[in-house]
Amino acid sequence: MAKQRALITGITGQDGSYLAEFLLSHGYEVIGMVRRSSTVNFERIKHIQDKITLVTGDLLDEVSLIHMLRDHRPTEVYNLAAQSFVQTSWPQPVFTGETTALGVTRMLDAVRIVDPDIRFYQASSSEMFGKVVEVPQHEDTPFYPRSPYGVAKVYGHWITVNYRESYNMYACSGILFNHESPRRGLEFVTRKISNGVARIKLGLDEELRLGNLDARRDWGFAGDYVEAMWLMLQQDQPDDYVVSTNETHSVREFCELAFGNLDLDYRDYVVMDERFMRPAEVDLLIGDSTKARTKLGWEPKTSFPELVRMMGDADMKLLKEQQR
Ligand code: NAP
Ligand code: F7E
């Protein structure tokens, strides 16, 4: 059988790096799309850089996507690139829409033009459920997005479904709940906490400023979730799947565990700061991933306490190395 060739947009991001590792371990040839920037940001993929091919392209430029597909002829495309930080989507709603919403159409259309047999994965999000109308949330739960990011992801989801139905393309939307790791960006709350706790323990900071501690999320480990992306593209028929742990925890619980792991009490260090509150909040997310578990045979392997421990240990190690 010919070697499978996958193209990953967003390969420099958290999920892109784990997916690239996963696909390499399954014998794939991996092409990663990177956008031009004045300084390189290959931190998350530097350990596999000699095993992958990086090509320049941008979700804002459809011509670049068409050329990339023509030149490299992947059998699968994983569209992970996005403006993915919810908080930034309020001050930058148009950019978020261009990238996170219309970017999906550009990628789908490039696939349709170059080779409609390419299998396509779209990185959809539990943020689409927003102000939830049902608990827990599954594939048929109606969407009620609460941010320009959430609205853009709803567009990305439906344009994926539409290209599947209009052009008979193998296009899947993976509705993934929050997934974290030591590679998570420092602005997201879990990494902000794991990094903040380690800094406090090492005497580098005296406090950690956070927003809404009562928000609840269904948090899993990114390394577990990329397997579900791949499984979605290995089925007989394309479909949409929720991927989640089916557990929910508050930001406060995350703090309790992360500080507790280092024998600290979060109440002595966490300071509420209005700057990190959102104009419209998503209060509660909890998934029901029964469909992914039964049809794909997928299940998460990392528990919530294991995830908090893994992130805390990694940040402590990183900071100690930087201090040497
Ligand atoms: P991330 O770490 O923020 O990575 C985003 C990636 O997109 C980066 O590689 C970034 O490149 C790239 N990118 C942004 N704008 C681009 C553009 N115009 N053209 C080309 N590339 C562009 O995000 P992540 O956490 O890995 O998430 C991956 C995807 O899953 C995103 O679509 C996100 O919205 C979605 N998602 C994430 C979660 C989660 O909990 N992590 C849950 C559900 C859905 P640079 O490195 O150059 O900035
Ligand atoms: O916020 C609260 C905040 O920024 C989680 C993205 O990957 O997952 C992610 O979006 C919660 C929110 O992630 C701070 O108000 C409190 O309720 O870590 P976050 P997110 O917004 O859930 C979804 C599924 C995606 O698709 C996105 O791409 O934590 N919170 N205090 C805070 N959040 C941040 N960032 N910073 C704080 O200080």
CSV table of C-alpha atoms and ligand atoms in Angstrom, one decimal:
chain,number,residue,atom,x,y,z
A,1,MET,CA,0.0,0.0,0.0
A,2,ALA,CA,1.3,3.5,-0.9
A,3,LYS,CA,2.4,5.6,2.0
A,4,GLN,CA,-0.3,7.8,3.4
A,5,ARG,CA,0.4,11.5,3.2
A,6,ALA,CA,-1.2,14.0,5.6
A,7,LEU,CA,-1.2,17.7,5.4
A,8,ILE,CA,-1.7,19.5,8.8
A,9,THR,CA,-2.5,23.2,8.9
A,10,GLY,CA,-1.6,24.7,12.3
A,11,ILE,CA,1.3,22.2,12.8
A,12,THR,CA,3.2,24.8,14.9
A,13,GLY,CA,0.3,24.8,17.4
A,14,GLN,CA,-0.4,22.5,20.4
A,15,ASP,CA,-2.6,20.0,18.5
A,16,GLY,CA,-0.6,20.1,15.3
A,17,SER,CA,2.6,19.0,17.1
A,18,TYR,CA,0.9,16.0,18.8
A,19,LEU,CA,-1.0,15.0,15.6
A,20,ALA,CA,2.3,15.1,13.6
A,21,GLU,CA,4.0,12.8,16.1
A,22,PHE,CA,1.0,10.5,16.0
A,23,LEU,CA,0.9,10.3,12.2
A,24,LEU,CA,4.7,9.8,11.9
A,25,SER,CA,4.4,6.9,14.4
A,26,HIS,CA,1.7,5.4,12.1
A,27,GLY,CA,4.0,5.5,9.1
A,28,TYR,CA,2.6,8.7,7.5
A,29,GLU,CA,4.5,11.2,5.5
A,30,VAL,CA,3.6,14.5,7.2
A,31,ILE,CA,3.4,17.9,5.4
A,32,GLY,CA,3.0,20.9,7.7
A,33,MET,CA,1.7,24.2,6.6
A,34,VAL,CA,3.3,27.2,8.3
A,35,ARG,CA,2.7,30.9,7.8
A,36,ARG,CA,5.4,33.4,7.1
A,37,SER,CA,6.6,35.3,10.2
A,38,SER,CA,9.6,37.4,10.9
A,39,THR,CA,10.8,35.0,13.6
A,40,VAL,CA,10.4,31.2,13.5
A,41,ASN,CA,8.1,29.7,16.1
A,42,PHE,CA,8.9,26.0,15.6
A,43,GLU,CA,9.3,25.3,19.4
A,44,ARG,CA,6.7,22.6,19.5
A,45,ILE,CA,7.9,20.7,16.4
A,46,LYS,CA,11.7,21.2,16.6
A,47,HIS,CA,12.2,17.6,17.9
A,48,ILE,CA,10.5,16.2,14.7
A,49,GLN,CA,11.5,18.9,12.2
A,50,ASP,CA,13.9,16.6,10.3
A,51,LYS,CA,11.0,14.0,9.8
A,52,ILE,CA,8.4,16.4,8.4
A,53,THR,CA,8.1,18.7,5.4
A,54,LEU,CA,7.2,22.3,6.1
A,55,VAL,CA,5.5,24.4,3.4
A,56,THR,CA,4.5,28.0,3.5
A,57,GLY,CA,0.8,28.9,3.2
A,58,ASP,CA,-1.9,30.9,4.9
A,59,LEU,CA,-5.6,30.3,5.6
A,60,LEU,CA,-6.2,33.9,4.4
A,61,ASP,CA,-4.8,33.1,1.0
A,62,GLU,CA,-6.6,30.4,-1.0
A,63,VAL,CA,-4.1,30.5,-3.9
A,64,SER,CA,-1.4,29.4,-1.4
A,65,LEU,CA,-3.6,26.5,-0.3
A,66,ILE,CA,-4.3,25.3,-3.9
A,67,HIS,CA,-0.5,25.4,-4.8
A,68,MET,CA,0.3,23.5,-1.6
A,69,LEU,CA,-2.2,20.7,-2.3
A,70,ARG,CA,-1.1,20.5,-6.0
A,71,ASP,CA,2.6,20.3,-5.1
A,72,HIS,CA,2.2,17.8,-2.3
A,73,ARG,CA,-1.0,15.8,-3.1
A,74,PRO,CA,-1.9,14.7,0.5
A,75,THR,CA,-4.5,11.9,1.0
A,76,GLU,CA,-5.7,13.5,4.2
A,77,VAL,CA,-6.0,17.2,5.3
A,78,TYR,CA,-6.3,18.1,9.0
A,79,ASN,CA,-7.4,21.7,9.2
A,80,LEU,CA,-6.2,22.8,12.7
A,81,ALA,CA,-5.1,26.3,12.0
A,82,ALA,CA,-7.2,29.0,13.6
A,83,GLN,CA,-7.2,32.2,15.7
A,84,SER,CA,-8.0,29.9,18.6
A,85,PHE,CA,-7.9,32.2,21.7
A,86,VAL,CA,-11.5,33.0,22.7
A,87,GLN,CA,-10.6,36.2,24.6
A,88,THR,CA,-8.8,37.7,21.5
A,89,SER,CA,-11.9,37.1,19.4
A,90,TRP,CA,-13.7,40.2,20.9
A,91,PRO,CA,-11.0,42.8,20.1
A,92,GLN,CA,-10.3,41.0,16.8
A,93,PRO,CA,-13.7,39.7,15.6
A,94,VAL,CA,-13.1,40.3,11.8
A,95,PHE,CA,-9.6,38.6,11.8
A,96,THR,CA,-11.1,35.8,13.8
A,97,GLY,CA,-13.9,35.4,11.3
A,98,GLU,CA,-11.5,35.6,8.3
A,99,THR,CA,-9.2,32.8,9.8
A,100,THR,CA,-11.4,30.6,11.9
A,101,ALA,CA,-14.6,30.8,9.7
A,102,LEU,CA,-13.8,31.7,6.1
A,103,GLY,CA,-10.4,30.0,6.3
A,104,VAL,CA,-12.3,26.7,6.5
A,105,THR,CA,-14.1,27.5,3.2
A,106,ARG,CA,-10.8,28.4,1.6
A,107,MET,CA,-9.3,25.1,2.6
A,108,LEU,CA,-12.3,23.0,1.7
A,109,ASP,CA,-12.6,24.8,-1.7
A,110,ALA,CA,-8.9,24.2,-2.4
A,111,VAL,CA,-9.5,20.5,-1.7
A,112,ARG,CA,-12.5,20.4,-3.9
A,113,ILE,CA,-10.6,22.1,-6.8
A,114,VAL,CA,-7.4,20.0,-6.5
A,115,ASP,CA,-8.7,16.6,-5.5
A,116,PRO,CA,-12.2,16.1,-3.9
A,117,ASP,CA,-11.1,12.6,-2.8
A,118,ILE,CA,-8.8,14.0,-0.2
A,119,ARG,CA,-10.2,13.2,3.3
A,120,PHE,CA,-10.8,16.4,5.3
A,121,TYR,CA,-10.9,17.0,9.1
A,122,GLN,CA,-12.2,20.2,10.6
A,123,ALA,CA,-11.2,21.2,14.1
A,124,SER,CA,-14.6,22.2,15.5
A,125,SER,CA,-15.1,23.2,19.1
A,126,SER,CA,-17.3,22.8,22.2
A,127,GLU,CA,-17.3,26.6,22.3
A,128,MET,CA,-20.1,26.2,19.6
A,129,PHE,CA,-22.4,25.0,22.5
A,130,GLY,CA,-21.7,28.2,24.4
A,131,LYS,CA,-24.7,29.1,26.6
A,132,VAL,CA,-25.6,25.4,26.7
A,133,VAL,CA,-29.2,24.4,25.9
A,134,GLU,CA,-28.6,20.8,27.0
A,135,VAL,CA,-26.5,19.0,29.6
A,136,PRO,CA,-24.4,17.1,28.6
A,137,GLN,CA,-23.7,18.2,25.0
A,138,HIS,CA,-23.6,15.7,22.2
A,139,GLU,CA,-23.7,15.8,18.3
A,140,ASP,CA,-27.3,16.9,18.1
A,141,THR,CA,-27.3,19.5,20.8
A,142,PRO,CA,-28.2,22.9,19.3
A,143,PHE,CA,-25.4,25.5,19.1
A,144,TYR,CA,-25.5,28.8,21.0
A,145,PRO,CA,-22.0,30.4,20.7
A,146,ARG,CA,-21.0,33.2,23.1
A,147,SER,CA,-18.0,34.7,21.4
A,148,PRO,CA,-16.9,35.8,17.9
A,149,TYR,CA,-14.7,32.7,18.1
A,150,GLY,CA,-17.6,30.4,18.9
A,151,VAL,CA,-19.6,32.0,16.1
A,152,ALA,CA,-16.7,31.5,13.6
A,153,LYS,CA,-16.5,27.8,14.6
A,154,VAL,CA,-20.2,27.3,14.0
A,155,TYR,CA,-19.7,28.6,10.5
A,156,GLY,CA,-16.7,26.3,10.1
A,157,HIS,CA,-18.7,23.3,11.2
A,158,TRP,CA,-21.6,24.0,8.9
A,159,ILE,CA,-19.5,24.7,5.8
A,160,THR,CA,-17.8,21.4,6.4
A,161,VAL,CA,-21.2,19.6,6.6
A,162,ASN,CA,-22.3,21.6,3.5
A,163,TYR,CA,-19.3,20.6,1.4
A,164,ARG,CA,-19.8,17.0,2.4
A,165,GLU,CA,-23.5,17.1,1.3
A,166,SER,CA,-22.9,19.4,-1.7
A,167,TYR,CA,-19.9,17.7,-3.3
A,168,ASN,CA,-20.0,14.3,-1.6
A,169,MET,CA,-16.6,14.9,0.0
A,170,TYR,CA,-15.2,12.9,2.9
A,171,ALA,CA,-15.3,15.8,5.3
A,172,CYS,CA,-15.6,15.4,9.1
A,173,SER,CA,-16.2,17.9,11.9
A,174,GLY,CA,-14.6,16.9,15.2
A,175,ILE,CA,-16.3,18.7,18.0
A,176,LEU,CA,-13.6,18.6,20.6
A,177,PHE,CA,-13.9,19.8,24.1
A,178,ASN,CA,-11.0,21.6,25.8
A,179,HIS,CA,-7.8,19.6,25.6
A,180,GLU,CA,-4.6,20.7,27.3
A,181,SER,CA,-1.0,19.7,27.7
A,182,PRO,CA,2.5,21.0,28.6
A,183,ARG,CA,2.5,22.5,25.1
A,184,ARG,CA,-0.6,24.6,25.6
A,185,GLY,CA,-0.2,28.3,25.0
A,186,LEU,CA,0.6,30.3,28.1
A,187,GLU,CA,-2.5,32.5,27.7
A,188,PHE,CA,-5.0,29.6,28.2
A,189,VAL,CA,-6.1,29.2,31.8
A,190,THR,CA,-4.7,25.7,32.5
A,191,ARG,CA,-1.2,26.5,31.3
A,192,LYS,CA,-1.4,29.9,32.9
A,193,ILE,CA,-2.1,28.2,36.2
A,194,SER,CA,0.5,25.4,35.9
A,195,ASN,CA,3.1,27.9,34.9
A,196,GLY,CA,2.0,30.4,37.5
A,197,VAL,CA,2.1,27.9,40.3
A,198,ALA,CA,5.6,26.8,39.4
A,199,ARG,CA,6.8,30.4,39.2
A,200,ILE,CA,5.3,31.1,42.7
A,201,LYS,CA,7.0,27.9,44.1
A,202,LEU,CA,10.3,29.0,42.7
A,203,GLY,CA,10.0,32.5,44.2
A,204,LEU,CA,9.7,34.1,40.7
A,205,ASP,CA,6.1,35.5,41.3
A,206,GLU,CA,4.0,36.3,44.4
A,207,GLU,CA,0.5,36.0,43.0
A,208,LEU,CA,-1.5,34.7,40.0
A,209,ARG,CA,-4.2,37.0,38.5
A,210,LEU,CA,-7.2,35.1,37.0
A,211,GLY,CA,-10.8,35.9,35.9
A,212,ASN,CA,-13.8,33.7,36.5
A,213,LEU,CA,-12.9,30.8,38.8
A,214,ASP,CA,-16.4,29.3,38.6
A,215,ALA,CA,-16.3,28.5,34.8
A,216,ARG,CA,-16.5,24.7,34.3
A,217,ARG,CA,-14.8,22.8,31.4
A,218,ASP,CA,-14.5,19.2,30.2
A,219,TRP,CA,-10.7,19.1,30.1
A,220,GLY,CA,-8.8,16.2,28.5
A,221,PHE,CA,-5.2,15.6,27.3
A,222,ALA,CA,-4.4,16.8,23.8
A,223,GLY,CA,-2.2,13.8,23.2
A,224,ASP,CA,-5.3,11.5,23.6
A,225,TYR,CA,-7.5,13.7,21.4
A,226,VAL,CA,-5.4,13.7,18.2
A,227,GLU,CA,-6.0,9.9,17.9
A,228,ALA,CA,-9.8,10.7,17.6
A,229,MET,CA,-9.1,13.1,14.7
A,230,TRP,CA,-7.2,10.4,12.8
A,231,LEU,CA,-9.9,7.7,13.6
A,232,MET,CA,-12.6,10.0,12.1
A,233,LEU,CA,-10.8,9.9,8.7
A,234,GLN,CA,-10.4,6.1,8.8
A,235,GLN,CA,-14.1,5.2,8.7
A,236,ASP,CA,-16.3,4.0,5.8
A,237,GLN,CA,-18.4,7.1,5.9
A,238,PRO,CA,-17.6,10.7,7.0
A,239,ASP,CA,-19.4,11.9,10.0
A,240,ASP,CA,-19.2,14.4,13.0
A,241,TYR,CA,-18.2,13.4,16.5
A,242,VAL,CA,-18.0,14.9,19.9
A,243,VAL,CA,-14.7,14.2,21.7
A,244,SER,CA,-14.7,14.7,25.5
A,245,THR,CA,-13.9,13.1,28.8
A,246,ASN,CA,-17.6,13.4,30.0
A,247,GLU,CA,-16.4,15.1,33.2
A,248,THR,CA,-16.5,18.7,34.2
A,249,HIS,CA,-14.3,20.7,36.6
A,250,SER,CA,-14.1,24.3,37.6
A,251,VAL,CA,-11.2,26.6,37.1
A,252,ARG,CA,-11.1,26.8,40.9
A,253,GLU,CA,-10.8,22.9,41.1
A,254,PHE,CA,-7.9,23.2,38.6
A,255,CYS,CA,-6.2,25.7,40.9
A,256,GLU,CA,-6.9,23.7,44.0
A,257,LEU,CA,-5.2,20.6,42.5
A,258,ALA,CA,-2.3,22.5,40.8
A,259,PHE,CA,-1.4,24.5,43.9
A,260,GLY,CA,-2.0,21.4,46.2
A,261,ASN,CA,0.4,19.3,44.2
A,262,LEU,CA,3.2,21.7,45.4
A,263,ASP,CA,1.8,21.9,48.9
A,264,LEU,CA,0.4,25.4,48.4
A,265,ASP,CA,-3.1,26.8,49.0
A,266,TYR,CA,-4.5,28.6,45.9
A,267,ARG,CA,-6.4,31.0,48.2
A,268,ASP,CA,-3.2,32.5,49.4
A,269,TYR,CA,-2.0,33.4,45.8
A,270,VAL,CA,-4.9,33.7,43.3
A,271,VAL,CA,-6.2,37.3,42.8
A,272,MET,CA,-9.4,38.0,40.9
A,273,ASP,CA,-8.7,40.4,38.0
A,274,GLU,CA,-11.5,42.0,36.0
A,275,ARG,CA,-9.2,42.1,32.9
A,276,PHE,CA,-9.6,38.4,32.5
A,277,MET,CA,-13.4,38.3,32.7
A,278,ARG,CA,-15.2,37.9,29.4
A,279,PRO,CA,-18.0,40.0,27.9
A,280,ALA,CA,-20.1,36.8,27.6
A,281,GLU,CA,-19.0,33.7,29.4
A,282,VAL,CA,-19.4,30.0,28.7
A,283,ASP,CA,-20.3,28.8,32.2
A,284,LEU,CA,-20.5,25.1,31.8
A,285,LEU,CA,-19.3,22.5,29.3
A,286,ILE,CA,-19.6,18.8,29.7
A,287,GLY,CA,-19.5,16.4,26.7
A,288,ASP,CA,-21.2,13.2,25.9
A,289,SER,CA,-18.8,11.3,23.6
A,290,THR,CA,-20.7,8.1,23.4
A,291,LYS,CA,-20.7,8.2,19.6
A,292,ALA,CA,-16.9,8.5,19.4
A,293,ARG,CA,-16.5,5.7,22.0
A,294,THR,CA,-18.8,3.3,20.3
A,295,LYS,CA,-18.2,4.0,16.6
A,296,LEU,CA,-14.6,5.0,16.6
A,297,GLY,CA,-13.5,2.9,19.6
A,298,TRP,CA,-11.9,6.0,21.1
A,299,GLU,CA,-11.6,6.8,24.7
A,300,PRO,CA,-9.5,9.2,26.8
A,301,LYS,CA,-6.6,7.7,28.6
A,302,THR,CA,-5.5,10.6,30.9
A,303,SER,CA,-7.5,11.5,34.0
A,304,PHE,CA,-8.1,15.1,35.2
A,305,PRO,CA,-5.6,14.8,38.2
A,306,GLU,CA,-3.0,13.2,35.9
A,307,LEU,CA,-3.4,16.1,33.4
A,308,VAL,CA,-3.0,18.7,36.2
A,309,ARG,CA,0.1,16.8,37.6
A,310,MET,CA,1.6,16.4,34.1
A,311,MET,CA,1.3,20.1,33.3
A,312,GLY,CA,2.6,21.2,36.7
A,313,ASP,CA,5.6,18.8,36.6
A,314,ALA,CA,6.5,20.0,33.1
A,315,ASP,CA,6.4,23.7,33.9
A,316,MET,CA,8.5,23.1,37.1
A,317,LYS,CA,11.1,21.2,35.0
A,318,LEU,CA,11.1,23.9,32.3
A,319,LEU,CA,11.6,26.8,34.7
A,320,LYS,CA,14.3,25.0,36.6
A,321,GLU,CA,16.2,24.4,33.3
A,322,GLN,CA,15.8,28.0,32.4
A,323,GLN,CA,17.3,29.0,35.8
A,324,ARG,CA,20.4,27.0,35.3
B,1,NAP,P1,-3.1,26.8,18.8
B,1,NAP,O1,-2.1,26.2,19.6
B,1,NAP,O2,-3.5,28.2,19.0
B,1,NAP,O3,-2.6,26.7,17.2
B,1,NAP,C1,-3.2,27.3,16.2
B,1,NAP,C2,-2.4,27.1,14.9
B,1,NAP,O4,-3.0,27.8,13.8
B,1,NAP,C3,-0.9,27.7,15.0
B,1,NAP,O5,-0.1,26.7,14.3
B,1,NAP,C4,-1.0,28.9,14.2
B,1,NAP,O6,0.2,29.3,13.6
B,1,NAP,C5,-2.0,28.5,13.1
B,1,NAP,N1,-2.6,29.7,12.4
B,1,NAP,C6,-3.3,30.7,12.9
B,1,NAP,N2,-3.7,31.5,11.9
B,1,NAP,C7,-3.3,31.0,10.8
B,1,NAP,C8,-3.4,31.4,9.4
B,1,NAP,N3,-4.1,32.5,9.0
B,1,NAP,N4,-2.8,30.6,8.5
B,1,NAP,C9,-2.1,29.5,8.8
B,1,NAP,N5,-2.0,29.1,10.1
B,1,NAP,C10,-2.6,29.8,11.0
B,1,NAP,O7,-4.4,25.9,18.7
B,1,NAP,P2,-4.7,24.4,19.2
B,1,NAP,O8,-5.0,24.4,20.7
B,1,NAP,O9,-3.6,23.5,18.7
B,1,NAP,O10,-6.0,24.0,18.5
B,1,NAP,C11,-6.0,23.5,17.2
B,1,NAP,C12,-7.4,23.7,16.5
B,1,NAP,O11,-8.4,23.1,17.3
B,1,NAP,C13,-7.8,25.2,16.4
B,1,NAP,O12,-8.6,25.3,15.2
B,1,NAP,C14,-8.7,25.4,17.6
B,1,NAP,O13,-9.6,26.4,17.4
B,1,NAP,C15,-9.4,24.0,17.7
B,1,NAP,N6,-9.8,23.6,19.0
B,1,NAP,C16,-8.9,23.5,20.0
B,1,NAP,C17,-9.4,23.0,21.2
B,1,NAP,C18,-8.4,23.0,22.4
B,1,NAP,O14,-8.9,22.8,23.5
B,1,NAP,N7,-7.1,23.0,22.2
B,1,NAP,C19,-10.7,22.6,21.4
B,1,NAP,C20,-11.5,22.6,20.3
B,1,NAP,C21,-11.1,23.1,19.1
B,1,NAP,P3,1.3,30.2,14.3
B,1,NAP,O15,2.1,29.3,15.2
B,1,NAP,O16,2.1,30.9,13.2
B,1,NAP,O17,0.5,31.2,15.2
B,2,F7E,O1,-10.6,29.5,29.2
B,2,F7E,C1,-11.8,31.0,32.4
B,2,F7E,C2,-12.3,31.6,31.1
B,2,F7E,O2,-9.0,30.5,27.6
B,2,F7E,C3,-11.3,28.6,30.0
B,2,F7E,C4,-9.6,27.1,23.3
B,2,F7E,O3,-8.7,26.1,23.1
B,2,F7E,O4,-11.1,25.6,24.5
B,2,F7E,C5,-10.3,26.8,24.6
B,2,F7E,O5,-11.2,27.9,24.9
B,2,F7E,C6,-12.1,29.2,31.0
B,2,F7E,C7,-13.0,30.3,30.6
B,2,F7E,O6,-10.1,28.3,27.1
B,2,F7E,C8,-8.8,33.0,33.2
B,2,F7E,O7,-13.2,32.7,31.4
B,2,F7E,C9,-10.6,32.3,34.2
B,2,F7E,O8,-14.3,30.2,31.1
B,2,F7E,O9,-8.4,28.3,28.8
B,2,F7E,P1,-9.4,29.2,28.2
B,2,F7E,P2,-11.6,28.4,26.4
B,2,F7E,O10,-12.0,29.8,26.3
B,2,F7E,O11,-12.5,27.4,27.0
B,2,F7E,C10,-12.1,25.6,23.5
B,2,F7E,C11,-12.8,24.3,23.4
B,2,F7E,C12,-11.5,26.1,22.2
B,2,F7E,O12,-12.0,25.7,21.1
B,2,F7E,C13,-10.6,27.2,22.2
B,2,F7E,O13,-9.8,27.3,21.0
B,2,F7E,O14,-11.3,29.8,32.0
B,2,F7E,N1,-10.7,31.8,33.0
B,2,F7E,N2,-9.5,33.1,34.4
B,2,F7E,C14,-9.6,32.3,32.3
B,2,F7E,N3,-9.2,32.0,31.0
B,2,F7E,C15,-8.0,32.6,30.6
B,2,F7E,N4,-7.6,32.3,29.4
B,2,F7E,N5,-7.2,33.4,31.5
B,2,F7E,C16,-7.6,33.6,32.8
B,2,F7E,O15,-6.9,34.3,33.5
